[in-house]
GROMACS .gro file of C-alpha atoms in nm:
model
  283
    1MET     CA    1  -0.129   1.533  -0.680
    2LYS     CA    2  -0.282   1.871  -0.898
    3THR     CA    3  -0.667   1.870  -0.942
    4ILE     CA    4  -0.871   2.075  -1.244
    5ASN     CA    5  -1.192   2.175  -1.129
    6ASN     CA    6  -1.485   2.217  -1.385
    7THR     CA    7  -1.827   2.323  -1.301
    8LEU     CA    8  -1.972   2.277  -1.656
    9ALA     CA    9  -2.263   2.056  -1.632
   10GLY     CA   10  -2.295   1.659  -1.811
   11GLN     CA   11  -1.962   1.632  -1.888
   12VAL     CA   12  -2.053   1.265  -1.772
   13SER     CA   13  -2.372   1.142  -1.828
   14ALA     CA   14  -2.527   0.758  -1.787
   15ASN     CA   15  -2.854   0.605  -1.748
   16ILE     CA   16  -2.851   0.399  -1.340
   17GLU     CA   17  -3.020   0.148  -1.258
   18LEU     CA   18  -3.032  -0.010  -0.893
   19GLY     CA   19  -3.317  -0.184  -0.713
   20GLY     CA   20  -3.567  -0.133  -0.969
   21SER     CA   21  -3.545   0.217  -1.034
   22ILE     CA   22  -3.361   0.401  -1.325
   23HIS     CA   23  -3.136   0.724  -1.275
   24PRO     CA   24  -3.052   0.920  -1.531
   25PHE     CA   25  -2.741   1.076  -1.454
   26VAL     CA   26  -2.634   1.398  -1.568
   27SER     CA   27  -2.285   1.544  -1.392
   28THR     CA   28  -2.302   1.917  -1.242
   29TYR     CA   29  -1.992   1.918  -1.123
   30THR     CA   30  -1.666   1.738  -1.211
   31SER     CA   31  -1.330   1.762  -1.134
   32ALA     CA   32  -1.009   1.569  -1.286
   33THR     CA   33  -0.743   1.454  -1.061
   34LEU     CA   34  -0.323   1.343  -1.170
   35LYS     CA   35  -0.313   1.108  -0.912
   36ASP     CA   36  -0.021   0.792  -0.916
   37HIS     CA   37   0.016   0.803  -1.351
   38HIS     CA   38  -0.406   0.819  -1.351
   39VAL     CA   39  -0.641   1.050  -1.450
   40VAL     CA   40  -0.927   1.004  -1.186
   41ILE     CA   41  -1.284   1.188  -1.311
   42LYS     CA   42  -1.475   1.289  -0.985
   43ALA     CA   43  -1.832   1.365  -1.134
   44SER     CA   44  -2.106   1.464  -0.874
   45GLN     CA   45  -2.524   1.584  -0.944
   46ALA     CA   46  -2.711   1.770  -0.686
   47VAL     CA   47  -3.099   1.700  -0.701
   48PHE     CA   48  -3.291   1.858  -0.438
   49SER     CA   49  -3.658   1.780  -0.257
   50PRO     CA   50  -3.494   1.641  -0.100
   51PHE     CA   51  -3.099   1.749  -0.190
   52ARG     CA   52  -2.869   1.424  -0.235
   53ILE     CA   53  -2.562   1.365  -0.427
   54TYR     CA   54  -2.498   1.084  -0.703
   55THR     CA   55  -2.105   1.104  -0.769
   56VAL     CA   56  -1.904   0.846  -1.061
   57GLU     CA   57  -1.587   0.829  -1.025
   58LEU     CA   58  -1.356   0.708  -1.289
   59LYS     CA   59  -0.988   0.593  -1.296
   60ILE     CA   60  -0.819   0.609  -1.637
   61ALA     CA   61  -0.431   0.553  -1.703
   62ASN     CA   62  -0.273   0.881  -1.822
   63GLY     CA   63  -0.174   0.876  -2.165
   64ALA     CA   64  -0.389   0.574  -2.220
   65GLU     CA   65  -0.427   0.571  -2.623
   66PRO     CA   66  -0.813   0.533  -2.821
   67GLY     CA   67  -0.960   0.196  -2.772
   68PRO     CA   68  -1.142  -0.045  -2.561
   69TYR     CA   69  -1.083  -0.115  -2.215
   70PRO     CA   70  -1.254  -0.399  -2.014
   71LEU     CA   71  -1.462  -0.294  -1.708
   72ASP     CA   72  -1.411  -0.528  -1.497
   73GLY     CA   73  -1.290  -0.456  -1.187
   74LYS     CA   74  -0.948  -0.655  -1.173
   75PRO     CA   75  -0.627  -0.515  -1.021
   76GLY     CA   76  -0.420  -0.316  -1.314
   77ASN     CA   77  -0.691  -0.234  -1.544
   78THR     CA   78  -0.651   0.058  -1.746
   79VAL     CA   79  -0.983   0.181  -1.633
   80GLY     CA   80  -1.180   0.174  -1.346
   81LEU     CA   81  -1.555   0.304  -1.203
   82ALA     CA   82  -1.697   0.380  -0.874
   83TYR     CA   83  -1.991   0.467  -0.823
   84ASP     CA   84  -2.176   0.625  -0.481
   85PRO     CA   85  -2.540   0.644  -0.441
   86PRO     CA   86  -2.713   0.917  -0.188
   87THR     CA   87  -2.607   0.930   0.166
   88THR     CA   88  -2.413   0.570   0.100
   89VAL     CA   89  -2.092   0.525   0.328
   90GLN     CA   90  -1.750   0.427   0.216
   91LEU     CA   91  -1.796   0.058   0.236
   92ASP     CA   92  -2.094   0.058   0.075
   93SER     CA   93  -1.924   0.176  -0.252
   94TYR     CA   94  -1.995   0.051  -0.629
   95ARG     CA   95  -1.728  -0.095  -0.798
   96ASP     CA   96  -1.725  -0.240  -1.188
   97ILE     CA   97  -1.697  -0.616  -1.253
   98GLU     CA   98  -1.822  -0.675  -1.580
   99GLY     CA   99  -1.860  -0.388  -1.893
  100GLU     CA  100  -1.646  -0.205  -2.132
  101PHE     CA  101  -1.499   0.110  -2.185
  102THR     CA  102  -1.400   0.321  -2.484
  103LEU     CA  103  -1.141   0.604  -2.452
  104THR     CA  104  -1.188   0.791  -2.836
  105GLU     CA  105  -0.881   1.013  -2.767
  106THR     CA  106  -0.541   0.967  -2.529
  107ALA     CA  107  -0.627   1.065  -2.219
  108SER     CA  108  -0.490   1.333  -2.004
  109GLU     CA  109  -0.564   1.544  -1.728
  110GLN     CA  110  -0.684   1.830  -1.972
  111GLN     CA  111  -0.927   1.589  -2.167
  112VAL     CA  112  -1.101   1.226  -2.142
  113ASN     CA  113  -1.373   1.121  -2.401
  114GLY     CA  114  -1.530   0.835  -2.403
  115THR     CA  115  -1.874   0.632  -2.418
  116PHE     CA  116  -1.859   0.292  -2.148
  117TYR     CA  117  -2.132   0.054  -2.017
  118CYS     CA  118  -2.092  -0.213  -1.688
  119THR     CA  119  -2.220  -0.359  -1.435
  120ALA     CA  120  -2.090  -0.314  -1.027
  121ARG     CA  121  -2.115  -0.447  -0.727
  122SER     CA  122  -2.087  -0.287  -0.340
  123LEU     CA  123  -1.831  -0.374  -0.168
  124ASN     CA  124  -2.072  -0.446   0.085
  125PRO     CA  125  -2.145  -0.854   0.052
  126GLU     CA  126  -2.519  -0.777   0.279
  127ILE     CA  127  -2.567  -0.563  -0.101
  128ARG     CA  128  -2.735  -0.764  -0.340
  129ASP     CA  129  -2.813  -0.574  -0.622
  130LEU     CA  130  -2.649  -0.453  -0.859
  131ALA     CA  131  -2.568  -0.083  -1.033
  132THR     CA  132  -2.629  -0.102  -1.420
  133PHE     CA  133  -2.462   0.175  -1.620
  134THR     CA  134  -2.586   0.215  -1.983
  135GLU     CA  135  -2.559   0.490  -2.235
  136GLY     CA  136  -2.244   0.633  -2.057
  137LYS     CA  137  -2.090   0.910  -2.191
  138VAL     CA  138  -1.759   1.123  -2.061
  139SER     CA  139  -1.632   1.475  -2.222
  140PHE     CA  140  -1.404   1.622  -1.997
  141ARG     CA  141  -1.229   1.886  -2.116
  142SER     CA  142  -1.005   2.182  -1.888
  143GLU     CA  143  -1.106   2.480  -2.048
  144THR     CA  144  -0.917   2.743  -1.961
  145SER     CA  145  -1.114   3.049  -2.005
  146GLN     CA  146  -1.402   2.907  -1.799
  147ARG     CA  147  -1.514   3.153  -1.555
  148GLN     CA  148  -1.402   3.028  -1.158
  149SER     CA  149  -1.473   3.163  -0.799
  150THR     CA  150  -1.147   3.205  -0.560
  151GLY     CA  151  -1.141   3.235  -0.203
  152TYR     CA  152  -1.167   2.979   0.099
  153LEU     CA  153  -1.386   2.802   0.313
  154ARG     CA  154  -1.241   2.658   0.674
  155GLY     CA  155  -1.338   2.546   0.960
  156THR     CA  156  -1.297   2.255   1.238
  157LEU     CA  157  -1.472   1.926   1.291
  158ASN     CA  158  -1.492   1.673   1.583
  159LEU     CA  159  -1.337   1.398   1.400
  160PRO     CA  160  -1.026   1.244   1.408
  161THR     CA  161  -0.877   1.523   1.063
  162PRO     CA  162  -1.028   1.856   1.250
  163ASP     CA  163  -0.884   2.084   0.999
  164PHE     CA  164  -1.104   2.107   0.697
  165SER     CA  165  -0.942   2.329   0.448
  166SER     CA  166  -1.131   2.452   0.042
  167SER     CA  167  -0.879   2.708  -0.097
  168LYS     CA  168  -1.071   2.620  -0.412
  169PRO     CA  169  -1.514   2.692  -0.294
  170HIS     CA  170  -1.703   2.713  -0.608
  171MET     CA  171  -1.967   2.900  -0.589
  172SER     CA  172  -2.272   2.961  -0.884
  173PHE     CA  173  -2.660   3.006  -0.879
  174THR     CA  174  -2.877   2.680  -0.894
  175GLU     CA  175  -3.199   2.581  -0.925
  176PRO     CA  176  -3.442   2.581  -0.703
  177GLY     CA  177  -3.318   2.963  -0.654
  178PHE     CA  178  -3.007   2.902  -0.400
  179LEU     CA  179  -2.646   3.033  -0.435
  180GLN     CA  180  -2.482   2.751  -0.382
  181VAL     CA  181  -2.089   2.653  -0.275
  182VAL     CA  182  -1.942   2.408  -0.318
  183ALA     CA  183  -1.626   2.338  -0.111
  184ASN     CA  184  -1.354   1.997  -0.112
  185ASP     CA  185  -1.125   1.964   0.151
  186ASP     CA  186  -0.767   2.037   0.020
  187ASN     CA  187  -0.675   1.771   0.223
  188ASP     CA  188  -0.733   1.410   0.047
  189ASP     CA  189  -0.546   1.189   0.279
  190ASN     CA  190  -0.643   1.285   0.595
  191ASP     CA  191  -0.448   1.086   0.851
  192ASP     CA  192  -0.772   0.874   0.971
  193LYS     CA  193  -0.849   0.716   0.573
  194ASN     CA  194  -1.166   0.896   0.512
  195ALA     CA  195  -1.238   0.896   0.177
  196PRO     CA  196  -1.218   1.291   0.069
  197ARG     CA  197  -1.431   1.562   0.174
  198HIS     CA  198  -1.655   1.773   0.078
  199LEU     CA  199  -1.938   2.026   0.231
  200TRP     CA  200  -2.244   2.226   0.045
  201LEU     CA  201  -2.376   2.496   0.149
  202HIS     CA  202  -2.680   2.659  -0.017
  203ILE     CA  203  -2.843   2.998   0.119
  204PRO     CA  204  -3.207   3.111  -0.084
  205THR     CA  205  -3.132   3.307  -0.279
  206SER     CA  206  -3.470   3.529  -0.185
  207LYS     CA  207  -3.244   3.523   0.127
  208LEU     CA  208  -2.931   3.676   0.021
  209GLY     CA  209  -3.038   4.064   0.220
  210GLU     CA  210  -3.015   3.880   0.474
  211LYS     CA  211  -2.755   3.907   0.706
  212THR     CA  212  -2.784   3.612   0.931
  213LEU     CA  213  -2.980   3.238   0.852
  214PRO     CA  214  -3.003   2.941   1.092
  215ILE     CA  215  -2.912   2.623   0.939
  216SER     CA  216  -3.123   2.364   0.963
  217PRO     CA  217  -3.242   2.097   0.721
  218SER     CA  218  -3.564   2.252   0.519
  219GLU     CA  219  -3.524   2.327   0.204
  220ASP     CA  220  -3.850   2.578   0.185
  221GLY     CA  221  -3.616   2.892   0.121
  222ASP     CA  222  -3.637   3.005   0.487
  223THR     CA  223  -3.288   2.849   0.556
  224ALA     CA  224  -2.975   2.785   0.512
  225VAL     CA  225  -2.880   2.452   0.412
  226VAL     CA  226  -2.557   2.259   0.477
  227THR     CA  227  -2.468   1.900   0.329
  228LEU     CA  228  -2.148   1.726   0.487
  229ILE     CA  229  -1.975   1.426   0.325
  230ALA     CA  230  -1.718   1.250   0.516
  231LYS     CA  231  -1.740   0.913   0.446
  232VAL     CA  232  -2.092   0.999   0.550
  233PHE     CA  233  -2.380   1.151   0.468
  234TYR     CA  234  -2.447   1.437   0.659
  235ARG     CA  235  -2.679   1.731   0.646
  236ALA     CA  236  -2.678   1.928   0.865
  237THR     CA  237  -2.917   1.941   1.211
  238SER     CA  238  -2.881   2.308   1.336
  239GLY     CA  239  -2.609   2.593   1.267
  240THR     CA  240  -2.583   2.910   1.184
  241VAL     CA  241  -2.438   3.154   0.860
  242ASN     CA  242  -2.335   3.502   0.884
  243PHE     CA  243  -2.284   3.644   0.538
  244THR     CA  244  -2.262   3.933   0.272
  245TYR     CA  245  -2.304   3.874  -0.030
  246ASP     CA  246  -2.254   4.217  -0.265
  247GLU     CA  247  -2.427   4.192  -0.632
  248HIS     CA  248  -2.135   4.410  -0.782
  249LEU     CA  249  -1.882   4.216  -0.689
  250LYS     CA  250  -2.020   3.870  -0.689
  251LYS     CA  251  -1.901   3.821  -0.318
  252LEU     CA  252  -1.967   3.620  -0.042
  253THR     CA  253  -1.799   3.636   0.274
  254GLY     CA  254  -1.926   3.535   0.700
  255THR     CA  255  -1.875   3.226   0.948
  256LEU     CA  256  -2.038   2.924   0.942
  257ASN     CA  257  -2.119   2.678   1.259
  258PHE     CA  258  -2.347   2.361   1.244
  259SER     CA  259  -2.378   2.057   1.398
  260VAL     CA  260  -2.494   1.730   1.324
  261SER     CA  261  -2.706   1.486   1.567
  262GLY     CA  262  -2.914   1.224   1.448
  263PRO     CA  263  -3.011   0.777   1.460
  264GLY     CA  264  -2.733   0.663   1.341
  265HIS     CA  265  -2.335   0.843   1.425
  266ASP     CA  266  -2.224   1.050   1.682
  267ASP     CA  267  -2.319   1.394   1.674
  268VAL     CA  268  -2.104   1.609   1.446
  269VAL     CA  269  -2.003   1.921   1.449
  270PHE     CA  270  -1.852   2.183   1.200
  271SER     CA  271  -1.747   2.547   1.407
  272ASP     CA  272  -1.528   2.840   1.355
  273GLY     CA  273  -1.569   2.833   0.968
  274SER     CA  274  -1.506   3.096   0.762
  275PHE     CA  275  -1.534   3.149   0.404
  276GLU     CA  276  -1.482   3.433   0.139
  277ILE     CA  277  -1.585   3.354  -0.221
  278THR     CA  278  -1.564   3.622  -0.500
  279GLY     CA  279  -1.652   3.553  -0.856
  280LEU     CA  280  -1.939   3.294  -0.956
  281SER     CA  281  -1.815   2.981  -1.121
  282GLU     CA  282  -1.967   2.882  -1.523
  283ALA     CA  283  -2.255   2.669  -1.479
   0.00000   0.00000   0.00000
């Protein structure tokens, strides 16, 4: 399995209607993975106030030729779509049931271009609202000259698969005034059947001269903010990040520990975290 990460914004976009409201989805982070002879495009949009993540995933047969393909959820389809609104747990994810995807170029892990529209239904039968996608567009292209961060972020979770290790974290500055680190767990097939796990660290740019910051859910710019996706959307409620940021080298190093507590789920603890990331990914 090979993954190409791309932080260029706007590579996947659509208007998504759900529950009576329309959300303009424009990806801020996109990856392409070649898995089981399919190109899996995973596009995420991070939105603040409060911080939340929308995710659209498209699974396309590698080498599929230009033309229209149904999005009706049938096994063996050339193209499939999954959608995770913010805070959605894995069993509530949406899947396409009616629609069409039109490829404009032959699909590969280097490029996927096309348009789509569809209706999607939640895997949870108790959720009756349908999600409707209109004006969908994909323009994923791997840019070998694109600036990428290098380094690692790792730590230990008190989950059935404890090791979290990202060998390709991405670092960039983002509005409204944060240094953002996105770390995807390299272990996509962890043994407790979790969905792929992701960690988002936000350090206020006004605090980059500090050495230690507390972690809290607040986005007021006084604390760091950590979000973990591991089947469930978790917002860290407490913790500490110790760090040094070298402006000249664009290098962030430090340690990270946090916990998540609250109603509706068991406490989650991330411990012995460390990171070293050099270079800003192109945004």
